[in-house]
Amino acid sequence: MESEALGRYVLPAMQELPRRIPRLMAAVLCTPDGFNICSLGVDEKQVGKLAALSGSLLAVGDATVSELNPDPGVQSMDLLTLKAGDFQVLGVKVAKPGGHLILMGAASGTTLGVMIVGMQAVAQAIEKLFNPA
């Protein structure tokens, strides 16, 4: 499926984010190598950079977890949070056949718990699109 068609395919699930997360400012769904699939609240100048950063942040998080816990049975990181005052960024892995995608969202003045629950619900909805069984 071409990237534009893929973006349209996941857009209805992505549009649930503002309903689930109060004061959501932006969200990006991208590949681990930083290719944008779908975004909300992000202008053309930001989208490529944010997709690349999203992939990099989770990769650095994975490397950190692996370094601190070298047990081969430990799974890779599936959620990352960043906080600056009341501004929060949350990244979640979205499983799909043959790999994963990354869903990154940012909100101001929203509790971490609300962000985690909202982002995970949308990530699961996107996973179901790729795994309809």
GROMACS .gro file of C-alpha atoms in nm:
model
  133
    1MET     CA    1   0.000   0.000   0.000
    2GLU     CA    2   0.145   0.338  -0.097
    3SER     CA    3   0.214   0.584   0.186
    4GLU     CA    4  -0.064   0.830   0.095
    5ALA     CA    5  -0.322   0.551   0.084
    6LEU     CA    6  -0.186   0.414   0.411
    7GLY     CA    7  -0.225   0.756   0.570
    8ARG     CA    8  -0.588   0.775   0.461
    9TYR     CA    9  -0.644   0.421   0.589
   10VAL     CA   10  -0.526   0.503   0.943
   11LEU     CA   11  -0.666   0.859   0.959
   12PRO     CA   12  -1.001   0.765   1.121
   13ALA     CA   13  -0.816   0.596   1.407
   14MET     CA   14  -0.576   0.890   1.438
   15GLN     CA   15  -0.870   1.131   1.455
   16GLU     CA   16  -0.969   0.966   1.785
   17LEU     CA   17  -0.661   1.115   1.953
   18PRO     CA   18  -0.801   1.468   2.007
   19ARG     CA   19  -1.119   1.315   2.150
   20ARG     CA   20  -0.924   1.099   2.393
   21ILE     CA   21  -0.646   1.342   2.488
   22PRO     CA   22  -0.747   1.691   2.601
   23ARG     CA   23  -0.526   1.968   2.465
   24LEU     CA   24  -0.350   1.739   2.216
   25MET     CA   25  -0.122   1.964   2.014
   26ALA     CA   26   0.023   1.723   1.759
   27ALA     CA   27   0.050   1.357   1.668
   28VAL     CA   28   0.259   1.165   1.416
   29LEU     CA   29   0.239   0.805   1.300
   30CYS     CA   30   0.564   0.704   1.134
   31THR     CA   31   0.794   0.418   1.049
   32PRO     CA   32   1.092   0.342   1.277
   33ASP     CA   33   1.322   0.492   1.015
   34GLY     CA   34   1.135   0.824   1.030
   35PHE     CA   35   0.900   0.813   0.732
   36ASN     CA   36   0.571   0.994   0.802
   37ILE     CA   37   0.249   0.802   0.747
   38CYS     CA   38  -0.015   1.026   0.904
   39SER     CA   39  -0.007   1.335   1.124
   40LEU     CA   40  -0.239   1.574   1.307
   41GLY     CA   41  -0.162   1.933   1.407
   42VAL     CA   42   0.174   1.935   1.229
   43ASP     CA   43   0.259   2.170   0.945
   44GLU     CA   44   0.448   2.071   0.630
   45LYS     CA   45   0.777   2.210   0.764
   46GLN     CA   46   0.760   2.003   1.083
   47VAL     CA   47   0.624   1.669   0.968
   48GLY     CA   48   0.944   1.519   0.826
   49LYS     CA   49   1.154   1.635   1.118
   50LEU     CA   50   0.905   1.509   1.378
   51ALA     CA   51   0.874   1.171   1.207
   52ALA     CA   52   1.253   1.135   1.205
   53LEU     CA   53   1.280   1.244   1.568
   54SER     CA   54   1.005   1.003   1.673
   55GLY     CA   55   1.191   0.709   1.526
   56SER     CA   56   1.520   0.825   1.677
   57LEU     CA   57   1.377   0.878   2.026
   58LEU     CA   58   1.240   0.525   2.049
   59ALA     CA   59   1.563   0.382   1.907
   60VAL     CA   60   1.767   0.566   2.172
   61GLY     CA   61   1.522   0.448   2.439
   62ASP     CA   62   1.559   0.087   2.319
   63ALA     CA   63   1.937   0.117   2.329
   64THR     CA   64   1.922   0.258   2.682
   65VAL     CA   65   1.695  -0.022   2.804
   66SER     CA   66   1.921  -0.284   2.643
   67GLU     CA   67   2.229  -0.131   2.802
   68LEU     CA   68   2.078  -0.112   3.150
   69ASN     CA   69   1.907  -0.452   3.133
   70PRO     CA   70   2.112  -0.682   2.908
   71ASP     CA   71   1.893  -0.986   2.990
   72PRO     CA   72   1.821  -1.138   2.646
   73GLY     CA   73   1.464  -1.220   2.758
   74VAL     CA   74   1.374  -0.852   2.806
   75GLN     CA   75   1.149  -0.715   2.535
   76SER     CA   76   1.225  -0.390   2.357
   77MET     CA   77   1.076  -0.068   2.483
   78ASP     CA   78   0.716  -0.004   2.384
   79LEU     CA   79   0.646   0.337   2.543
   80LEU     CA   80   0.854   0.651   2.597
   81THR     CA   81   0.759   0.973   2.775
   82LEU     CA   82   0.923   1.314   2.778
   83LYS     CA   83   0.815   1.595   3.009
   84ALA     CA   84   0.898   1.967   3.011
   85GLY     CA   85   0.684   2.149   3.268
   86ASP     CA   86   0.323   2.070   3.180
   87PHE     CA   87   0.416   1.977   2.820
   88GLN     CA   88   0.440   1.604   2.755
   89VAL     CA   89   0.540   1.390   2.461
   90LEU     CA   90   0.450   1.023   2.448
   91GLY     CA   91   0.573   0.765   2.198
   92VAL     CA   92   0.412   0.423   2.160
   93LYS     CA   93   0.505   0.130   1.938
   94VAL     CA   94   0.224   0.009   1.713
   95ALA     CA   95   0.262  -0.357   1.617
   96LYS     CA   96   0.206  -0.460   1.257
   97PRO     CA   97   0.298  -0.768   1.055
   98GLY     CA   98   0.671  -0.771   0.999
   99GLY     CA   99   0.756  -0.494   1.243
  100HIS     CA  100   0.608  -0.187   1.404
  101LEU     CA  101   0.519   0.178   1.359
  102ILE     CA  102   0.560   0.463   1.606
  103LEU     CA  103   0.276   0.681   1.730
  104MET     CA  104   0.403   1.002   1.891
  105GLY     CA  105   0.174   1.258   2.052
  106ALA     CA  106   0.223   1.587   2.236
  107ALA     CA  107  -0.009   1.768   2.475
  108SER     CA  108   0.010   2.048   2.725
  109GLY     CA  109  -0.172   2.043   3.058
  110THR     CA  110  -0.287   1.681   3.025
  111THR     CA  111  -0.200   1.419   3.283
  112LEU     CA  112   0.039   1.142   3.189
  113GLY     CA  113  -0.218   0.874   3.270
  114VAL     CA  114  -0.475   1.025   3.033
  115MET     CA  115  -0.212   1.045   2.759
  116ILE     CA  116  -0.100   0.685   2.810
  117VAL     CA  117  -0.455   0.547   2.806
  118GLY     CA  118  -0.556   0.757   2.503
  119MET     CA  119  -0.243   0.683   2.301
  120GLN     CA  120  -0.255   0.311   2.377
  121ALA     CA  121  -0.623   0.291   2.278
  122VAL     CA  122  -0.550   0.455   1.943
  123ALA     CA  123  -0.238   0.240   1.895
  124GLN     CA  124  -0.452  -0.070   1.950
  125ALA     CA  125  -0.711   0.057   1.700
  126ILE     CA  126  -0.435   0.106   1.441
  127GLU     CA  127  -0.294  -0.241   1.519
  128LYS     CA  128  -0.639  -0.390   1.450
  129LEU     CA  129  -0.638  -0.224   1.107
  130PHE     CA  130  -0.319  -0.417   1.024
  131ASN     CA  131  -0.426  -0.737   1.203
  132PRO     CA  132  -0.803  -0.764   1.148
  133ALA     CA  133  -0.834  -1.123   1.283
   0.00000   0.00000   0.00000
